[in-house]
Tab-separated table of C-alpha atoms and ligand atoms in Angstrom:
chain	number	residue	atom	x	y	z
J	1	UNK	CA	33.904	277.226	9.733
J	2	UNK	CA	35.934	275.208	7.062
J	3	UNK	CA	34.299	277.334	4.508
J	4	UNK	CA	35.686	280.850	6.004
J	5	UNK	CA	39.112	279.061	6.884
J	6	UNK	CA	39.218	278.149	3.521
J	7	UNK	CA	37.956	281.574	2.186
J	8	UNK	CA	40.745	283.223	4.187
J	9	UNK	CA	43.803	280.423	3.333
J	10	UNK	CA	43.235	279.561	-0.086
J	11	UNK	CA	46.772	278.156	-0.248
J	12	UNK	CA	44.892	275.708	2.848
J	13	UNK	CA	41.757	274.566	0.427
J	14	UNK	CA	43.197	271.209	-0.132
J	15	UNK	CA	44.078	270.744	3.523
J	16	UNK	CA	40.809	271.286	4.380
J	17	UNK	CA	38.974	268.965	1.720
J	18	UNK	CA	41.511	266.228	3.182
J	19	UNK	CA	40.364	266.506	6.578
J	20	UNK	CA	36.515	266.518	5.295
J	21	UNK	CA	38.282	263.249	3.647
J	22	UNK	CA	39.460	261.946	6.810
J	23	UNK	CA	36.529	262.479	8.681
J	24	UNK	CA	34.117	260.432	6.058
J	25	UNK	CA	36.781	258.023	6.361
J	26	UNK	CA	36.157	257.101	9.919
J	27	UNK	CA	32.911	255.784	10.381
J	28	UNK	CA	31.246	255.496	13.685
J	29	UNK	CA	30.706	252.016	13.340
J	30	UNK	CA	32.987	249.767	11.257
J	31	UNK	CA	33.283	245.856	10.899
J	32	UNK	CA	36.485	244.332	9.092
J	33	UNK	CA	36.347	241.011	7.906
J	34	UNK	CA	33.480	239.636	10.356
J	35	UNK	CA	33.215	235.752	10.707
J	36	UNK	CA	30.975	234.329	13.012
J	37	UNK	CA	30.619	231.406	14.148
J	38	UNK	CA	27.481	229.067	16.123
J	39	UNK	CA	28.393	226.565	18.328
J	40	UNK	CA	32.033	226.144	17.249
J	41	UNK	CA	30.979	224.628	13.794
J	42	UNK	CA	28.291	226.601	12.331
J	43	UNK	CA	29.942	229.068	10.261
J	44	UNK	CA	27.178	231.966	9.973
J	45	UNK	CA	29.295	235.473	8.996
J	46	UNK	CA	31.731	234.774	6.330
J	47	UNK	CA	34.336	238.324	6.323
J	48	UNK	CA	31.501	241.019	6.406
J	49	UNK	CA	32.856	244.469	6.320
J	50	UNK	CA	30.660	247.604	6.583
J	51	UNK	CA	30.963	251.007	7.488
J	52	UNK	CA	28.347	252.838	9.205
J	53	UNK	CA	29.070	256.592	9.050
J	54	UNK	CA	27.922	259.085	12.081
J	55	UNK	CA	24.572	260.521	12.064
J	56	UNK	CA	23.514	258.335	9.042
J	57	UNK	CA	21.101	255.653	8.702
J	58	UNK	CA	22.155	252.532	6.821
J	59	UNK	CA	20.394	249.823	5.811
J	60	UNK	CA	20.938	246.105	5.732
J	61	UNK	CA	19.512	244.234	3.587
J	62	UNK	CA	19.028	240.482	2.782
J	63	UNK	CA	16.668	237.469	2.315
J	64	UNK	CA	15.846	235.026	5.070
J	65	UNK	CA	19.021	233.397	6.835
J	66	UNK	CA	21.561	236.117	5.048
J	67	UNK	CA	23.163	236.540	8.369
J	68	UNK	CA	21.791	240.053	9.358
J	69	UNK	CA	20.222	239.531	12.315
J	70	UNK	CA	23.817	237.412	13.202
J	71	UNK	CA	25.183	241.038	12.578
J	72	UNK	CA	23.713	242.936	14.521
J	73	UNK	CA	23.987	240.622	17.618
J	74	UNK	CA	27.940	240.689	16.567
J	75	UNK	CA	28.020	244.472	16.973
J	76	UNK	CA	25.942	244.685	20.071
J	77	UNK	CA	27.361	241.565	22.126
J	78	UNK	CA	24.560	239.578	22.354
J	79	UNK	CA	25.945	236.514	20.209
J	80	UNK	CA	27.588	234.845	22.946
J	81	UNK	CA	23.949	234.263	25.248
J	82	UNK	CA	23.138	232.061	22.008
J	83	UNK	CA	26.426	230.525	21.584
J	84	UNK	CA	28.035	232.589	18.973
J	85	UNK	CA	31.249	233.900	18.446
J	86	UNK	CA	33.235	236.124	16.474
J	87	UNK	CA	36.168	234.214	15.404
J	88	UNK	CA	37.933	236.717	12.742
J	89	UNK	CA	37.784	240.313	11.962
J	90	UNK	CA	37.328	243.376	13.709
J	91	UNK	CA	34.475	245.226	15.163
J	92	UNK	CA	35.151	248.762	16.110
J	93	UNK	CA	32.839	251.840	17.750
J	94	UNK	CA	34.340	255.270	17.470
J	95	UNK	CA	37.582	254.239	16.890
J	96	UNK	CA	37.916	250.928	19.682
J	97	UNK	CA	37.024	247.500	19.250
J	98	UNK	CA	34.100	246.744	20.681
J	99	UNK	CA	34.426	242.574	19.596
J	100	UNK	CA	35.098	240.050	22.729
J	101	UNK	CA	33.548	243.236	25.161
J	102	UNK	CA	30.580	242.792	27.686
J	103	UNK	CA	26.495	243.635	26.010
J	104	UNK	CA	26.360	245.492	29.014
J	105	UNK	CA	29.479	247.655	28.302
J	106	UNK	CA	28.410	247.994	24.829
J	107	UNK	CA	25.172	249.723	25.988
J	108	UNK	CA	27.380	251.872	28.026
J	109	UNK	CA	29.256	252.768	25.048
J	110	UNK	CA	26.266	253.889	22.989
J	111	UNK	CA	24.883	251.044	21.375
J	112	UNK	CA	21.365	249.405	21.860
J	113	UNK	CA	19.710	246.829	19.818
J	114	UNK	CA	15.779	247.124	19.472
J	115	UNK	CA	15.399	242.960	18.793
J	116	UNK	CA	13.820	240.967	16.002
J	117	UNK	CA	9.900	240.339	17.330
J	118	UNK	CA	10.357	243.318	19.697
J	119	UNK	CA	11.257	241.880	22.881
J	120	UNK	CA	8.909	244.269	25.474
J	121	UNK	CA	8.129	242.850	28.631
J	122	UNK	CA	4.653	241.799	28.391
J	123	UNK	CA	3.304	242.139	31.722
J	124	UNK	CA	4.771	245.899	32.571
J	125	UNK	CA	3.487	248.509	31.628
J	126	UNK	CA	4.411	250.746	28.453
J	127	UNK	CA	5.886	253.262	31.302
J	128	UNK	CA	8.306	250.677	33.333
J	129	UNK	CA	9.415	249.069	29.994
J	130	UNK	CA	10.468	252.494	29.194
J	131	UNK	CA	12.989	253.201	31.991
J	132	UNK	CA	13.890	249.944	31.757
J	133	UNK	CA	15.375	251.425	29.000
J	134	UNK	CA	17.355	253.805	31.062
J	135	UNK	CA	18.801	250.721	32.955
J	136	UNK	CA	22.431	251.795	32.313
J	137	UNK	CA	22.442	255.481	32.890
J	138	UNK	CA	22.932	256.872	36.405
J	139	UNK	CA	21.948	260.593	35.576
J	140	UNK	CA	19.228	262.763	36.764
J	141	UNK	CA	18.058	263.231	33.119
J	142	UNK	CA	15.651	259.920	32.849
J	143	UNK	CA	12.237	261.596	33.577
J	144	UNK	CA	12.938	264.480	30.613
J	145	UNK	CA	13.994	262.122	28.743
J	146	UNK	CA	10.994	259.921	29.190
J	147	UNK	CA	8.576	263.175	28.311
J	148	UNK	CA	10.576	263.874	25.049
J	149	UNK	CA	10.260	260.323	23.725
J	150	UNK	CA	6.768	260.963	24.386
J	151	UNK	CA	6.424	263.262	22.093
J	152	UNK	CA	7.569	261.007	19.515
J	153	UNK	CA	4.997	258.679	20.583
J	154	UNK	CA	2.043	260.347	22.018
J	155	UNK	CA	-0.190	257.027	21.940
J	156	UNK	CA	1.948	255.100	24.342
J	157	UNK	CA	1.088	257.724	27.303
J	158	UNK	CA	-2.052	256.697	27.307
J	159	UNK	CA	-2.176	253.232	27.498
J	160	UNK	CA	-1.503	252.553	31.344
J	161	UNK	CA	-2.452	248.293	31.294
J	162	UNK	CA	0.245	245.872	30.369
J	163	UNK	CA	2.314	245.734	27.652
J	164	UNK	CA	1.461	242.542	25.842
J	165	UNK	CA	-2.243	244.345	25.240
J	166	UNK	CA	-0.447	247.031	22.892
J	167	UNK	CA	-0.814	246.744	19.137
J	168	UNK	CA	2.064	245.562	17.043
J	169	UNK	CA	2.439	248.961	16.132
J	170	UNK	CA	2.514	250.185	19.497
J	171	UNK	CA	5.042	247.436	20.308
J	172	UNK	CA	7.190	248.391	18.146
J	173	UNK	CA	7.420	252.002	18.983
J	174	UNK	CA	7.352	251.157	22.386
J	175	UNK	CA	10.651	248.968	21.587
J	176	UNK	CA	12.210	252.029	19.978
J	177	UNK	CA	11.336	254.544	22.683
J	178	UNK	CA	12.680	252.044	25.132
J	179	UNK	CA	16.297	252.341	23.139
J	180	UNK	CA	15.615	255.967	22.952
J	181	UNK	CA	15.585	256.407	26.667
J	182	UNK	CA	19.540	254.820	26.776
J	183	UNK	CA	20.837	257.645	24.952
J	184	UNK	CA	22.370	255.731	22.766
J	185	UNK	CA	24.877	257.080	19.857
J	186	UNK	CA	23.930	254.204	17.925
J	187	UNK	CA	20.590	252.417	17.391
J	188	UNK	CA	20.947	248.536	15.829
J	189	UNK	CA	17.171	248.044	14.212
J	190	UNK	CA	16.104	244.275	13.656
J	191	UNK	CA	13.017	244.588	11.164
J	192	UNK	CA	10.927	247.092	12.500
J	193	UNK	CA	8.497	246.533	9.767
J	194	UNK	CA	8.075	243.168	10.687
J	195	UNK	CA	4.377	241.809	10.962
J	196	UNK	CA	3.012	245.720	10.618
J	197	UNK	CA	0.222	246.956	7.927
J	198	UNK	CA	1.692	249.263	5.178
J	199	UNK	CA	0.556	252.397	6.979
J	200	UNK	CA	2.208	251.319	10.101
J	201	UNK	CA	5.209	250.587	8.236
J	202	UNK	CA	4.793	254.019	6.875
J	203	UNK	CA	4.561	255.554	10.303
J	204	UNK	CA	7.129	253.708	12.219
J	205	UNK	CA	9.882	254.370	9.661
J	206	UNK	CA	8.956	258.501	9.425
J	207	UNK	CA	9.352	257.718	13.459
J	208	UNK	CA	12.945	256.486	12.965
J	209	UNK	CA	13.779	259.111	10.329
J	210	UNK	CA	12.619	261.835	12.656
J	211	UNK	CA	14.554	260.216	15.786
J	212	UNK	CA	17.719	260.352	12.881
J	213	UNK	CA	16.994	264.164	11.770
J	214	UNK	CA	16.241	265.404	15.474
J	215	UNK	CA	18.334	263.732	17.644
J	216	UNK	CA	21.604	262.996	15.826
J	217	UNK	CA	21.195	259.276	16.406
J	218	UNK	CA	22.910	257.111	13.930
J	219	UNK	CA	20.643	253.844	12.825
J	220	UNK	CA	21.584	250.453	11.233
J	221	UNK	CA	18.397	249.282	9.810
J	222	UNK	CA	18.383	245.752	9.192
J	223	UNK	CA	15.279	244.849	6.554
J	224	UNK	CA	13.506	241.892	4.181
J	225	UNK	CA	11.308	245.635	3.550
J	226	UNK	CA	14.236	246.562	0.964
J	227	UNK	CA	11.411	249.307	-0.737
J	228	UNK	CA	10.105	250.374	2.985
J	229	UNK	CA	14.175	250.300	4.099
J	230	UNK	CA	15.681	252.598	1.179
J	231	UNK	CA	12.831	254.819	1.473
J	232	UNK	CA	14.558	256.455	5.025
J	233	UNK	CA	18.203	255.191	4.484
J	234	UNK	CA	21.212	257.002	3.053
J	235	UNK	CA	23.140	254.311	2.268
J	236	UNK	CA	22.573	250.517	2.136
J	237	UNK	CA	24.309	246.990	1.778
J	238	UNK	CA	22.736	243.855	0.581
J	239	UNK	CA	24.176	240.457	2.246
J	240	UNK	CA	24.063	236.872	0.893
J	241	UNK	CA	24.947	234.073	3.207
J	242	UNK	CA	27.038	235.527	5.425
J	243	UNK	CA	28.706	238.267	2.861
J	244	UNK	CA	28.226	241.802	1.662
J	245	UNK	CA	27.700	241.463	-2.109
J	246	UNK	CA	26.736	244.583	-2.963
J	247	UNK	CA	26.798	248.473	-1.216
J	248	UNK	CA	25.756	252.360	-2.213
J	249	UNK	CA	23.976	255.525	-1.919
J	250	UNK	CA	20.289	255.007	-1.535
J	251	UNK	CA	20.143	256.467	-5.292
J	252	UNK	CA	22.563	253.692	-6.682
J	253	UNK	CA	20.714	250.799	-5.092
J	254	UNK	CA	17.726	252.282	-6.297
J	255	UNK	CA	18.716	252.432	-9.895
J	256	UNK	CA	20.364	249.164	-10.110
J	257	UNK	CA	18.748	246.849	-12.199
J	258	UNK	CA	19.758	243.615	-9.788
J	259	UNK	CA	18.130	245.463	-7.152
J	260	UNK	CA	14.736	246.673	-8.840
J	261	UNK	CA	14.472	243.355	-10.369
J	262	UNK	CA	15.064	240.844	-6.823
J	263	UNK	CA	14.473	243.429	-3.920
J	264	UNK	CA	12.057	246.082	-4.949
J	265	UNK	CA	9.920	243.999	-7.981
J	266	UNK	CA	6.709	243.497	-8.287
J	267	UNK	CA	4.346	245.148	-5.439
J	268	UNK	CA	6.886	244.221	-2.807
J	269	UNK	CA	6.363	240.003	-3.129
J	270	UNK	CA	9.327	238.343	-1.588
J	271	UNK	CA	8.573	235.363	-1.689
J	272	UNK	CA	8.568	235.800	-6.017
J	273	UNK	CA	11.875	237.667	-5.794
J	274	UNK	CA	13.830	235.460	-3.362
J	275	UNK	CA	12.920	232.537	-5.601
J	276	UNK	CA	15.218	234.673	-8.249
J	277	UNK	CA	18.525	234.801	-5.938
J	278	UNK	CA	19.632	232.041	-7.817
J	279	UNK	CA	19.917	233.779	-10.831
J	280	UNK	CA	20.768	237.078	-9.068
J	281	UNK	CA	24.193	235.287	-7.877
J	282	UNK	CA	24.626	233.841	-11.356
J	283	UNK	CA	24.657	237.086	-12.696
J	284	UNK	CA	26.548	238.971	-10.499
J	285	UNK	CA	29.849	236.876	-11.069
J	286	UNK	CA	29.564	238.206	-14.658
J	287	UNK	CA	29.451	241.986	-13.288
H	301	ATP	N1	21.705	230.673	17.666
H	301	ATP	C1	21.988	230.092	16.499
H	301	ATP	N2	22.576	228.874	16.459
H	301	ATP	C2	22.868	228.295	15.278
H	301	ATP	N3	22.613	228.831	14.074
H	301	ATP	C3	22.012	230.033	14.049
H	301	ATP	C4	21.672	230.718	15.246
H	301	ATP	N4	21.094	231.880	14.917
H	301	ATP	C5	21.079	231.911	13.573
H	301	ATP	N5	21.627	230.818	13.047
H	301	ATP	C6	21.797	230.519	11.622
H	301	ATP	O1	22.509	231.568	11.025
H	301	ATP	C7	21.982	231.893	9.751
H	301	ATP	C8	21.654	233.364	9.698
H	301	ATP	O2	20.637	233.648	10.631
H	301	ATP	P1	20.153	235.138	10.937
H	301	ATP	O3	19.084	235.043	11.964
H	301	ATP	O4	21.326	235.969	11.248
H	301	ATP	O5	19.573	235.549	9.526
H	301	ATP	P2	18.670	236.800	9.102
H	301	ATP	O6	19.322	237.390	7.916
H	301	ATP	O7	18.440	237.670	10.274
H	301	ATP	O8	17.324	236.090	8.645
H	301	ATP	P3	15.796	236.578	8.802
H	301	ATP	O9	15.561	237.556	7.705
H	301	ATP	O10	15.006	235.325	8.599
H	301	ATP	O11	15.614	237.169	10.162
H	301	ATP	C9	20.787	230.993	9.539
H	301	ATP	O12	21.172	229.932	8.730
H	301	ATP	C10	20.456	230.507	10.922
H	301	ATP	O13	19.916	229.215	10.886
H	302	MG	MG1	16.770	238.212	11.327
């Protein structure tokens, strides 16, 4: 539409390129100058800013004890059940602040968290931990809903025992199609990859790419996978102790040399490359 307006009003082109502008320049999801805080003393998030635009999937990125995990539970209220806080900055969803509100409200708003290690309820089945899902919706939608996430993951329909049977994989799809089935605008994705085989990986993260493509939903994909991560994402930040220290398109991560050498080296061994975040700080504070 843009394109004919502009076709018809040339005098109007620039207009138009500075509302594309303005739109890129609201994210859906935006934190200001994040600090979080344990138990009054343990200072965790130390001014984290990121943008998350609308319909993307970004990726956060990090070694062990970075903070991301801290994030996410920031953004999606569930700090405060493990006595967290955020004591500076500025957390805002589609334009209001979403820091200090209810989890409950959040998931209301649009926002669901698929937790670290999955969290399914081990003794339902794959079925009732799927409209659990649903728990915050009151419409009559919930049973298409459940058939369409379905489709995404055909295997789950057929396993009718508990839960806690299903294979990690299965797990962790079931976790997703349980966020699916909130309608959420925004899903918050603690290391999906975690504990899967390389195929799996491979499966669960075309999954979440075709959830992105299909339904519109925007992801924040928090990863140690960096490789398995920037292989779906669009865009990307790496976080050290509590900070974002660096940020880009998928393409500029990729091609950085800090990044091939620490994140995506060898054949994927972390353990070698966060030996090297030493030297990776060192020489960023010459960049
Ligand atoms: N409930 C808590 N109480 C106190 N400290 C915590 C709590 N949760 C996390 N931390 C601390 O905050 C820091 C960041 O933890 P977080 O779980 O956010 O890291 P992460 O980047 O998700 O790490 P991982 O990749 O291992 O999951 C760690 O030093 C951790 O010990
Ligand atoms: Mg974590």
């Amino acid at each position: 539409m843009s394109q004919i307006t502009t076709l018809e009003r040339p005098a109007q082109e620039a207009d138009v390129r500075a509302e594309g502008r303005a739109e890129a320049a609201a994210p859906l999801l935006a934190l200001r100058n994040v600090e979080v805080v344990y138990d009054d003393v343990i200072l965790v998030l130390r001014g984290l800013s990121l943008d998350v635009p609308a319909g993307s999937i970004t990726a956060l990125l990090g070694a062990n004890g970075a903070g991301k995990s801290t994030t996410l539970k920031a953004i999606s209220g569930l700090l405060r059940s493990e006595n967290g806080e955020v004591t500076r900055g500025e957390i805002q969803f589609d334009g209001s602040r979403i820091d200090g509100v209810e989890p409950d409200l959040i998931v209301r708003r649009g926002i669901f968290q698929v937790m670290e290690g999955r969290r399914i309820v081990a003794d339902m089945t794959p079925m009732e931990n799927l409209r659990l899902g649903a728990f915050s919706r009151r419409d009559r939608g919930i049973a298409d809903d459940l058939e369409r996430v379905l489709t995404y993951f055909p295997r789950l329909k057929e396993r009718t025992g508990a839960a806690g049977y299903l294979s990690g994989g299965e797990q962790q799809m079931l976790a997703i199609g349980r966020a699916l089935m909130a309608r959420p605008r925004l899903i918050l994705m603690d290391e999906p990859s975690m504990g899967l085989s390389p195929l799996l990986v491979k499966e669960v993260f075309g999954i979440i790419r075709q959830i992105n493509r299909d339904l519109g939903v925007t992801i924040l994909l928090v990863e140690q996978n960096a490789r398995a991560a920037l292989a779906v994402a669009d865009r990307g930040y790496i976080m050290e102790q509590g900070k974002v220290v660096l940020d880009g398109s998928v393409e500029e991560l990729r091609s950085n040399e800090d990044v091939k050498e620490f994140y995506l080296g060898g054949a994927g061994d972390q353990r070698k490359t966060f030996k090297n975040l030493k030297s990776f700080k060192r020489r960023k504070r010459w960049i």
